[in-house]
Amino acid sequence: MSEILEKRKKQIRRKGAGPYEMTCEKHSLAGAVSQRACVFCGSRVVLYPIADALHLIHGPVGCAAYTWDIRGALSSGPQLHRRSFTTDLREQDVIHGGEKKLYQCLKELIAYYRPKAVFVYSTCIVGVIGDDVEAVCRQVSRETGLTVISVASEGFKGTKKDGYRAACRALSELVGTGDISSISPFSLNILGDFNIAGETWAIREYYRRMGIEVVSTITGDGRVEDIRRAHGARLNVVQCSGSMVHLAREMKEKYGIPYIHVSYFGLQDMSKALYDVAEFFQDAAAMQKARRLVREEIDRVLPELMRIRTDVQGKKAGIYTGGAFKAFSLVASLRMLGIRTAFVGSQTGSPDDYKRLEEFCDPGTIIVDDANTMELVRFSQETEIDLLIGGVKERPVAYKLGIGFCDHNHERKISLAGFEGMLHFAQEVHASVMSPVWKLIDRKNINVGNA
């Protein structure tokens, strides 16, 4: 590895190069130009899929750019979440304060759209000028009878992970306020799937086939009234542990609801998720249904996966994700296709995540926490990968280096979770890696500075 900033070196390691020692969960190094997102982004990611709530960004109009067009979390009903409302703070508001403007915006928007609840996101400038957002929310809530929740998400005060925590605090104001009398003893909440391309619907259908009621899908196709009843479920099933584990822990302490971690990506992890849920309920019928479901679904997709494998096996890939949970499943999914993972990293991994990742990866694999663009460029070139898997910020890195790319994050339109999702993933990988366009590019002579 070359040209790594000195203070970044402890956040990067190669498997087999000495004992495990990985620094993570720290603020990004100033000047390193991290790929990591801010606190505001973290809170928006979690709350934004609540489709019948109104989401108001208290800050400059630029912060409102983070909207449905960037992260298309789908809704089966209301589409209010697709709107991006902002108080549009300007110079005079910064000087004199933005509380009056926030109050007027809330009153006007609530009267017009009549949402089920309102989330008000604080941005960096609100933290600087010190608007009392909570007081304004309380006042409007009293006057309208609507739940108006302040989300303390000033972007500069931490990392994306702090935004997750702020969102979970906001959600906890809703949980526990609904009627739970009709909820089945075989019931759960889906936490941490964002229904980017309909994944939540597929997972919900799997649980239905097992005879298990889904009370709420908090972070994908979410509804306010469902979240209010979430404390009536018997189990929280958490996928993106970084974003939702705070709420799961709080619900365990407050309501005694246990939680388990799962991943819905890849055949192995998807199957394990269903078996783990069935095992939790200790219900023979649910386990039998889970086994039948897994067998039917794998029988359906496996022949095509094996056909794709014959084309792509022997290729190499790099992975850079938001949360580390997804990286585990991607390494396993690529391995099933005969593709070796040359480097893997995440924005928000924990020490346990990276330790597990090292155990899971092949010797020589580079593992990185909180990477920046130039590091991804170096790793991609040094390891001579054929495919980069990431999100919107990693896409240009891949294309400028003449490498295939698979979007496993915000902008994709194809479901990649569940059994069918694994097939979609393999097809995406195949289409990108095997594209004839790469034969026209001399990867070895691409100048890093120009990339």
PDB file of C-alpha atoms in Angstrom, residues 131-369:
ATOM      1  CA  ASP A 131     -32.167  27.984  17.394  1.00  0.00           C
ATOM      2  CA  ASP A 132     -34.298  26.234  20.028  1.00  0.00           C
ATOM      3  CA  VAL A 133     -35.845  23.742  17.638  1.00  0.00           C
ATOM      4  CA  GLU A 134     -37.276  21.568  20.396  1.00  0.00           C
ATOM      5  CA  ALA A 135     -39.208  24.494  21.857  1.00  0.00           C
ATOM      6  CA  VAL A 136     -40.713  25.356  18.473  1.00  0.00           C
ATOM      7  CA  CYS A 137     -41.681  21.710  17.922  1.00  0.00           C
ATOM      8  CA  ARG A 138     -43.340  21.529  21.338  1.00  0.00           C
ATOM      9  CA  GLN A 139     -45.292  24.725  20.658  1.00  0.00           C
ATOM     10  CA  VAL A 140     -46.544  23.566  17.266  1.00  0.00           C
ATOM     11  CA  SER A 141     -47.380  20.149  18.672  1.00  0.00           C
ATOM     12  CA  ARG A 142     -49.535  21.774  21.389  1.00  0.00           C
ATOM     13  CA  GLU A 143     -51.289  24.023  18.887  1.00  0.00           C
ATOM     14  CA  THR A 144     -51.974  21.375  16.235  1.00  0.00           C
ATOM     15  CA  GLY A 145     -52.342  18.207  18.315  1.00  0.00           C
ATOM     16  CA  LEU A 146     -49.815  16.540  16.014  1.00  0.00           C
ATOM     17  CA  THR A 147     -46.580  14.834  17.048  1.00  0.00           C
ATOM     18  CA  VAL A 148     -43.773  17.148  15.936  1.00  0.00           C
ATOM     19  CA  ILE A 149     -40.330  15.718  16.689  1.00  0.00           C
ATOM     20  CA  SER A 150     -37.036  17.560  16.728  1.00  0.00           C
ATOM     21  CA  VAL A 151     -34.129  15.568  15.271  1.00  0.00           C
ATOM     22  CA  ALA A 152     -30.791  16.793  16.663  1.00  0.00           C
ATOM     23  CA  SER A 153     -28.829  16.133  13.492  1.00  0.00           C
ATOM     24  CA  GLU A 154     -26.442  19.088  13.141  1.00  0.00           C
ATOM     25  CA  GLY A 155     -24.083  17.693  10.537  1.00  0.00           C
ATOM     26  CA  PHE A 156     -20.729  18.803  11.934  1.00  0.00           C
ATOM     27  CA  LYS A 157     -21.063  17.402  15.431  1.00  0.00           C
ATOM     28  CA  GLY A 158     -20.145  13.805  14.649  1.00  0.00           C
ATOM     29  CA  THR A 159     -20.369  11.067  12.060  1.00  0.00           C
ATOM     30  CA  LYS A 160     -23.135   9.383  10.161  1.00  0.00           C
ATOM     31  CA  LYS A 161     -23.388   6.975  13.076  1.00  0.00           C
ATOM     32  CA  ASP A 162     -24.313   9.844  15.401  1.00  0.00           C
ATOM     33  CA  GLY A 163     -27.102  10.639  12.957  1.00  0.00           C
ATOM     34  CA  TYR A 164     -28.398   7.091  13.348  1.00  0.00           C
ATOM     35  CA  ARG A 165     -28.487   7.596  17.092  1.00  0.00           C
ATOM     36  CA  ALA A 166     -30.364  10.914  16.731  1.00  0.00           C
ATOM     37  CA  ALA A 167     -32.927   9.237  14.480  1.00  0.00           C
ATOM     38  CA  CYS A 168     -33.432   6.392  16.944  1.00  0.00           C
ATOM     39  CA  ARG A 169     -34.052   8.911  19.717  1.00  0.00           C
ATOM     40  CA  ALA A 170     -36.697  10.535  17.520  1.00  0.00           C
ATOM     41  CA  LEU A 171     -38.336   7.186  16.757  1.00  0.00           C
ATOM     42  CA  SER A 172     -38.487   6.286  20.415  1.00  0.00           C
ATOM     43  CA  GLU A 173     -40.905   9.202  20.885  1.00  0.00           C
ATOM     44  CA  LEU A 174     -43.394   7.372  18.655  1.00  0.00           C
ATOM     45  CA  VAL A 175     -42.868   3.783  19.829  1.00  0.00           C
ATOM     46  CA  GLY A 176     -45.149   2.844  22.699  1.00  0.00           C
ATOM     47  CA  THR A 177     -47.996   5.234  21.869  1.00  0.00           C
ATOM     48  CA  GLY A 178     -50.292   2.882  19.912  1.00  0.00           C
ATOM     49  CA  ASP A 179     -52.817   0.114  20.682  1.00  0.00           C
ATOM     50  CA  ILE A 180     -51.215  -3.358  20.665  1.00  0.00           C
ATOM     51  CA  SER A 181     -54.182  -5.472  21.721  1.00  0.00           C
ATOM     52  CA  SER A 182     -54.619  -7.230  18.351  1.00  0.00           C
ATOM     53  CA  ILE A 183     -50.975  -8.197  17.735  1.00  0.00           C
ATOM     54  CA  SER A 184     -50.150 -11.900  17.313  1.00  0.00           C
ATOM     55  CA  PRO A 185     -47.742 -13.675  19.704  1.00  0.00           C
ATOM     56  CA  PHE A 186     -45.818 -14.628  16.536  1.00  0.00           C
ATOM     57  CA  SER A 187     -44.875 -11.118  15.499  1.00  0.00           C
ATOM     58  CA  LEU A 188     -41.815  -9.020  14.766  1.00  0.00           C
ATOM     59  CA  ASN A 189     -40.571  -5.642  13.594  1.00  0.00           C
ATOM     60  CA  ILE A 190     -38.226  -5.294  10.609  1.00  0.00           C
ATOM     61  CA  LEU A 191     -35.519  -2.782  11.458  1.00  0.00           C
ATOM     62  CA  GLY A 192     -32.761  -1.632   9.139  1.00  0.00           C
ATOM     63  CA  ASP A 193     -34.078  -2.544   5.718  1.00  0.00           C
ATOM     64  CA  PHE A 194     -34.755   0.578   3.676  1.00  0.00           C
ATOM     65  CA  ASN A 195     -36.921  -0.748   0.838  1.00  0.00           C
ATOM     66  CA  ILE A 196     -34.708   0.940  -1.724  1.00  0.00           C
ATOM     67  CA  ALA A 197     -36.078  -1.253  -4.510  1.00  0.00           C
ATOM     68  CA  GLY A 198     -38.856  -3.197  -2.795  1.00  0.00           C
ATOM     69  CA  GLU A 199     -36.733  -5.442  -0.558  1.00  0.00           C
ATOM     70  CA  THR A 200     -38.919  -4.899   2.501  1.00  0.00           C
ATOM     71  CA  TRP A 201     -41.933  -6.184   0.600  1.00  0.00           C
ATOM     72  CA  ALA A 202     -40.107  -9.392  -0.334  1.00  0.00           C
ATOM     73  CA  ILE A 203     -38.888  -9.988   3.223  1.00  0.00           C
ATOM     74  CA  ARG A 204     -42.323  -9.273   4.625  1.00  0.00           C
ATOM     75  CA  GLU A 205     -43.772 -11.871   2.252  1.00  0.00           C
ATOM     76  CA  TYR A 206     -41.236 -14.465   3.479  1.00  0.00           C
ATOM     77  CA  TYR A 207     -42.349 -13.912   7.066  1.00  0.00           C
ATOM     78  CA  ARG A 208     -45.993 -14.099   6.022  1.00  0.00           C
ATOM     79  CA  ARG A 209     -45.323 -17.490   4.442  1.00  0.00           C
ATOM     80  CA  MET A 210     -43.859 -18.600   7.780  1.00  0.00           C
ATOM     81  CA  GLY A 211     -47.021 -17.494   9.601  1.00  0.00           C
ATOM     82  CA  ILE A 212     -45.372 -14.544  11.353  1.00  0.00           C
ATOM     83  CA  GLU A 213     -46.979 -11.114  11.610  1.00  0.00           C
ATOM     84  CA  VAL A 214     -44.883  -8.081  10.726  1.00  0.00           C
ATOM     85  CA  VAL A 215     -46.007  -5.236  12.978  1.00  0.00           C
ATOM     86  CA  SER A 216     -43.841  -2.470  11.564  1.00  0.00           C
ATOM     87  CA  THR A 217     -41.203  -1.935   8.903  1.00  0.00           C
ATOM     88  CA  ILE A 218     -39.717   1.103  10.536  1.00  0.00           C
ATOM     89  CA  THR A 219     -37.022   2.071   8.058  1.00  0.00           C
ATOM     90  CA  GLY A 220     -38.637   0.937   4.811  1.00  0.00           C
ATOM     91  CA  ASP A 221     -42.210   1.676   3.654  1.00  0.00           C
ATOM     92  CA  GLY A 222     -42.769   2.881   7.223  1.00  0.00           C
ATOM     93  CA  ARG A 223     -45.992   4.218   8.704  1.00  0.00           C
ATOM     94  CA  VAL A 224     -46.388   6.333  11.808  1.00  0.00           C
ATOM     95  CA  GLU A 225     -49.242   4.281  13.262  1.00  0.00           C
ATOM     96  CA  ASP A 226     -47.291   1.030  12.795  1.00  0.00           C
ATOM     97  CA  ILE A 227     -44.286   2.490  14.612  1.00  0.00           C
ATOM     98  CA  ARG A 228     -46.528   3.557  17.489  1.00  0.00           C
ATOM     99  CA  ARG A 229     -47.513  -0.157  17.847  1.00  0.00           C
ATOM    100  CA  ALA A 230     -44.003  -1.541  17.416  1.00  0.00           C
ATOM    101  CA  HIS A 231     -43.668  -2.242  21.147  1.00  0.00           C
ATOM    102  CA  GLY A 232     -46.330  -4.932  20.758  1.00  0.00           C
ATOM    103  CA  ALA A 233     -44.089  -7.177  18.640  1.00  0.00           C
ATOM    104  CA  ARG A 234     -42.312 -10.118  20.270  1.00  0.00           C
ATOM    105  CA  LEU A 235     -39.034  -9.690  18.398  1.00  0.00           C
ATOM    106  CA  ASN A 236     -36.990  -6.997  16.676  1.00  0.00           C
ATOM    107  CA  VAL A 237     -35.088  -8.274  13.648  1.00  0.00           C
ATOM    108  CA  VAL A 238     -32.258  -5.841  12.946  1.00  0.00           C
ATOM    109  CA  GLN A 239     -30.435  -5.813   9.636  1.00  0.00           C
ATOM    110  CA  CYS A 240     -28.374  -2.618   9.484  1.00  0.00           C
ATOM    111  CA  SER A 241     -27.078  -2.884  13.028  1.00  0.00           C
ATOM    112  CA  GLY A 242     -25.234   0.445  12.848  1.00  0.00           C
ATOM    113  CA  SER A 243     -28.379   2.414  12.147  1.00  0.00           C
ATOM    114  CA  MET A 244     -30.984   0.678  14.275  1.00  0.00           C
ATOM    115  CA  VAL A 245     -29.285  -1.104  17.137  1.00  0.00           C
ATOM    116  CA  HIS A 246     -29.800   1.925  19.394  1.00  0.00           C
ATOM    117  CA  LEU A 247     -33.576   1.660  19.054  1.00  0.00           C
ATOM    118  CA  ALA A 248     -33.474  -2.133  19.418  1.00  0.00           C
ATOM    119  CA  ARG A 249     -31.499  -1.819  22.654  1.00  0.00           C
ATOM    120  CA  GLU A 250     -33.861   0.813  24.013  1.00  0.00           C
ATOM    121  CA  MET A 251     -36.919  -1.325  23.184  1.00  0.00           C
ATOM    122  CA  LYS A 252     -35.302  -4.267  24.927  1.00  0.00           C
ATOM    123  CA  GLU A 253     -34.690  -2.226  28.067  1.00  0.00           C
ATOM    124  CA  LYS A 254     -38.026  -0.413  28.021  1.00  0.00           C
ATOM    125  CA  TYR A 255     -40.420  -3.088  26.726  1.00  0.00           C
ATOM    126  CA  GLY A 256     -38.442  -6.322  27.141  1.00  0.00           C
ATOM    127  CA  ILE A 257     -38.396  -7.039  23.392  1.00  0.00           C
ATOM    128  CA  PRO A 258     -35.311  -9.073  22.399  1.00  0.00           C
ATOM    129  CA  TYR A 259     -33.541  -8.466  19.103  1.00  0.00           C
ATOM    130  CA  ILE A 260     -31.428 -10.483  16.702  1.00  0.00           C
ATOM    131  CA  HIS A 261     -29.042  -9.375  13.945  1.00  0.00           C
ATOM    132  CA  VAL A 262     -29.600 -10.682  10.441  1.00  0.00           C
ATOM    133  CA  SER A 263     -28.685  -9.959   6.852  1.00  0.00           C
ATOM    134  CA  TYR A 264     -31.053 -10.418   3.937  1.00  0.00           C
ATOM    135  CA  PHE A 265     -28.295 -10.358   1.307  1.00  0.00           C
ATOM    136  CA  GLY A 266     -27.036 -13.612  -0.227  1.00  0.00           C
ATOM    137  CA  LEU A 267     -28.532 -17.093  -0.129  1.00  0.00           C
ATOM    138  CA  GLN A 268     -26.687 -18.215   2.985  1.00  0.00           C
ATOM    139  CA  ASP A 269     -27.467 -15.160   5.113  1.00  0.00           C
ATOM    140  CA  MET A 270     -31.062 -14.904   3.885  1.00  0.00           C
ATOM    141  CA  SER A 271     -31.687 -18.546   4.810  1.00  0.00           C
ATOM    142  CA  LYS A 272     -30.043 -18.085   8.196  1.00  0.00           C
ATOM    143  CA  ALA A 273     -32.238 -15.049   8.919  1.00  0.00           C
ATOM    144  CA  LEU A 274     -35.405 -17.055   8.402  1.00  0.00           C
ATOM    145  CA  TYR A 275     -34.121 -20.008  10.420  1.00  0.00           C
ATOM    146  CA  ASP A 276     -33.034 -17.714  13.266  1.00  0.00           C
ATOM    147  CA  VAL A 277     -36.490 -16.131  13.432  1.00  0.00           C
ATOM    148  CA  ALA A 278     -38.229 -19.520  13.386  1.00  0.00           C
ATOM    149  CA  GLU A 279     -35.880 -20.777  16.089  1.00  0.00           C
ATOM    150  CA  PHE A 280     -36.613 -17.751  18.267  1.00  0.00           C
ATOM    151  CA  PHE A 281     -40.333 -18.521  18.298  1.00  0.00           C
ATOM    152  CA  GLN A 282     -39.603 -22.205  19.004  1.00  0.00           C
ATOM    153  CA  ASP A 283     -42.466 -23.115  16.720  1.00  0.00           C
ATOM    154  CA  ALA A 284     -42.129 -26.351  14.759  1.00  0.00           C
ATOM    155  CA  ALA A 285     -44.625 -25.224  12.127  1.00  0.00           C
ATOM    156  CA  ALA A 286     -42.745 -21.976  11.502  1.00  0.00           C
ATOM    157  CA  MET A 287     -39.454 -23.866  11.170  1.00  0.00           C
ATOM    158  CA  GLN A 288     -40.985 -26.346   8.763  1.00  0.00           C
ATOM    159  CA  LYS A 289     -42.364 -23.510   6.647  1.00  0.00           C
ATOM    160  CA  ALA A 290     -39.000 -21.752   6.704  1.00  0.00           C
ATOM    161  CA  ARG A 291     -37.220 -24.898   5.476  1.00  0.00           C
ATOM    162  CA  ARG A 292     -39.726 -25.393   2.694  1.00  0.00           C
ATOM    163  CA  LEU A 293     -39.497 -21.734   1.693  1.00  0.00           C
ATOM    164  CA  VAL A 294     -35.688 -21.814   1.585  1.00  0.00           C
ATOM    165  CA  ARG A 295     -35.651 -25.033  -0.437  1.00  0.00           C
ATOM    166  CA  GLU A 296     -38.164 -23.734  -2.978  1.00  0.00           C
ATOM    167  CA  GLU A 297     -36.448 -20.376  -3.404  1.00  0.00           C
ATOM    168  CA  ILE A 298     -32.936 -21.782  -3.745  1.00  0.00           C
ATOM    169  CA  ASP A 299     -34.104 -24.411  -6.228  1.00  0.00           C
ATOM    170  CA  ARG A 300     -35.558 -21.601  -8.275  1.00  0.00           C
ATOM    171  CA  VAL A 301     -32.484 -19.372  -8.521  1.00  0.00           C
ATOM    172  CA  LEU A 302     -29.522 -21.750  -8.206  1.00  0.00           C
ATOM    173  CA  PRO A 303     -29.305 -22.980 -11.828  1.00  0.00           C
ATOM    174  CA  GLU A 304     -28.979 -19.423 -13.172  1.00  0.00           C
ATOM    175  CA  LEU A 305     -26.446 -18.518 -10.469  1.00  0.00           C
ATOM    176  CA  MET A 306     -24.281 -21.458 -11.479  1.00  0.00           C
ATOM    177  CA  ARG A 307     -24.478 -20.443 -15.123  1.00  0.00           C
ATOM    178  CA  ILE A 308     -23.309 -16.936 -14.233  1.00  0.00           C
ATOM    179  CA  ARG A 309     -20.511 -18.357 -12.114  1.00  0.00           C
ATOM    180  CA  THR A 310     -18.964 -20.091 -15.113  1.00  0.00           C
ATOM    181  CA  ASP A 311     -18.457 -16.669 -16.737  1.00  0.00           C
ATOM    182  CA  VAL A 312     -17.239 -14.573 -13.791  1.00  0.00           C
ATOM    183  CA  GLN A 313     -15.253 -16.979 -11.617  1.00  0.00           C
ATOM    184  CA  GLY A 314     -11.637 -15.965 -11.153  1.00  0.00           C
ATOM    185  CA  LYS A 315     -12.423 -12.215 -11.181  1.00  0.00           C
ATOM    186  CA  LYS A 316     -11.474  -9.920  -8.293  1.00  0.00           C
ATOM    187  CA  ALA A 317     -13.614  -7.321  -6.508  1.00  0.00           C
ATOM    188  CA  GLY A 318     -13.378  -4.434  -4.051  1.00  0.00           C
ATOM    189  CA  ILE A 319     -16.198  -3.600  -1.624  1.00  0.00           C
ATOM    190  CA  TYR A 320     -16.894  -0.328   0.156  1.00  0.00           C
ATOM    191  CA  THR A 321     -20.183  -0.009   2.047  1.00  0.00           C
ATOM    192  CA  GLY A 322     -21.859   2.257   4.587  1.00  0.00           C
ATOM    193  CA  GLY A 323     -22.419  -0.354   7.286  1.00  0.00           C
ATOM    194  CA  ALA A 324     -20.156  -3.360   7.774  1.00  0.00           C
ATOM    195  CA  PHE A 325     -23.005  -5.894   7.989  1.00  0.00           C
ATOM    196  CA  LYS A 326     -23.505  -5.707   4.241  1.00  0.00           C
ATOM    197  CA  ALA A 327     -19.816  -6.377   3.596  1.00  0.00           C
ATOM    198  CA  PHE A 328     -20.033  -9.840   5.204  1.00  0.00           C
ATOM    199  CA  SER A 329     -22.866 -10.880   2.929  1.00  0.00           C
ATOM    200  CA  LEU A 330     -21.197  -9.423  -0.154  1.00  0.00           C
ATOM    201  CA  VAL A 331     -17.943 -11.289   0.469  1.00  0.00           C
ATOM    202  CA  ALA A 332     -19.952 -14.515   0.798  1.00  0.00           C
ATOM    203  CA  SER A 333     -22.076 -13.783  -2.278  1.00  0.00           C
ATOM    204  CA  LEU A 334     -19.018 -13.017  -4.406  1.00  0.00           C
ATOM    205  CA  ARG A 335     -17.327 -16.160  -3.144  1.00  0.00           C
ATOM    206  CA  MET A 336     -20.347 -18.161  -4.277  1.00  0.00           C
ATOM    207  CA  LEU A 337     -19.853 -16.703  -7.750  1.00  0.00           C
ATOM    208  CA  GLY A 338     -16.157 -17.575  -7.705  1.00  0.00           C
ATOM    209  CA  ILE A 339     -15.042 -13.944  -7.278  1.00  0.00           C
ATOM    210  CA  ARG A 340     -12.323 -13.124  -4.742  1.00  0.00           C
ATOM    211  CA  THR A 341     -12.630 -10.011  -2.568  1.00  0.00           C
ATOM    212  CA  ALA A 342      -9.323  -8.119  -2.774  1.00  0.00           C
ATOM    213  CA  PHE A 343     -10.249  -5.255  -0.444  1.00  0.00           C
ATOM    214  CA  VAL A 344     -13.261  -4.460   1.708  1.00  0.00           C
ATOM    215  CA  GLY A 345     -14.225  -1.548   3.924  1.00  0.00           C
ATOM    216  CA  SER A 346     -17.034   0.451   5.474  1.00  0.00           C
ATOM    217  CA  GLN A 347     -17.861   3.920   6.726  1.00  0.00           C
ATOM    218  CA  THR A 348     -19.121   2.941  10.166  1.00  0.00           C
ATOM    219  CA  GLY A 349     -17.748  -0.471  11.162  1.00  0.00           C
ATOM    220  CA  SER A 350     -17.080  -1.360  14.790  1.00  0.00           C
ATOM    221  CA  PRO A 351     -14.045  -3.236  16.203  1.00  0.00           C
ATOM    222  CA  ASP A 352     -16.122  -6.437  16.323  1.00  0.00           C
ATOM    223  CA  ASP A 353     -17.222  -5.924  12.711  1.00  0.00           C
ATOM    224  CA  TYR A 354     -13.648  -5.627  11.460  1.00  0.00           C
ATOM    225  CA  LYS A 355     -12.420  -8.528  13.545  1.00  0.00           C
ATOM    226  CA  ARG A 356     -15.170 -10.730  12.135  1.00  0.00           C
ATOM    227  CA  LEU A 357     -14.450  -9.430   8.642  1.00  0.00           C
ATOM    228  CA  GLU A 358     -10.800 -10.369   8.954  1.00  0.00           C
ATOM    229  CA  GLU A 359     -11.727 -13.871  10.057  1.00  0.00           C
ATOM    230  CA  PHE A 360     -14.101 -14.173   7.130  1.00  0.00           C
ATOM    231  CA  CYS A 361     -11.845 -12.851   4.344  1.00  0.00           C
ATOM    232  CA  ASP A 362      -9.051 -14.611   2.455  1.00  0.00           C
ATOM    233  CA  PRO A 363      -5.400 -14.007   3.428  1.00  0.00           C
ATOM    234  CA  GLY A 364      -4.027 -10.824   1.902  1.00  0.00           C
ATOM    235  CA  THR A 365      -7.367  -9.014   1.783  1.00  0.00           C
ATOM    236  CA  ILE A 366      -7.087  -5.296   2.588  1.00  0.00           C
ATOM    237  CA  ILE A 367      -9.573  -4.127   5.222  1.00  0.00           C
ATOM    238  CA  VAL A 368     -10.229  -0.389   5.561  1.00  0.00           C
ATOM    239  CA  ASP A 369     -12.263   1.850   7.839  1.00  0.00           C
TER     240      ASP A 369
END
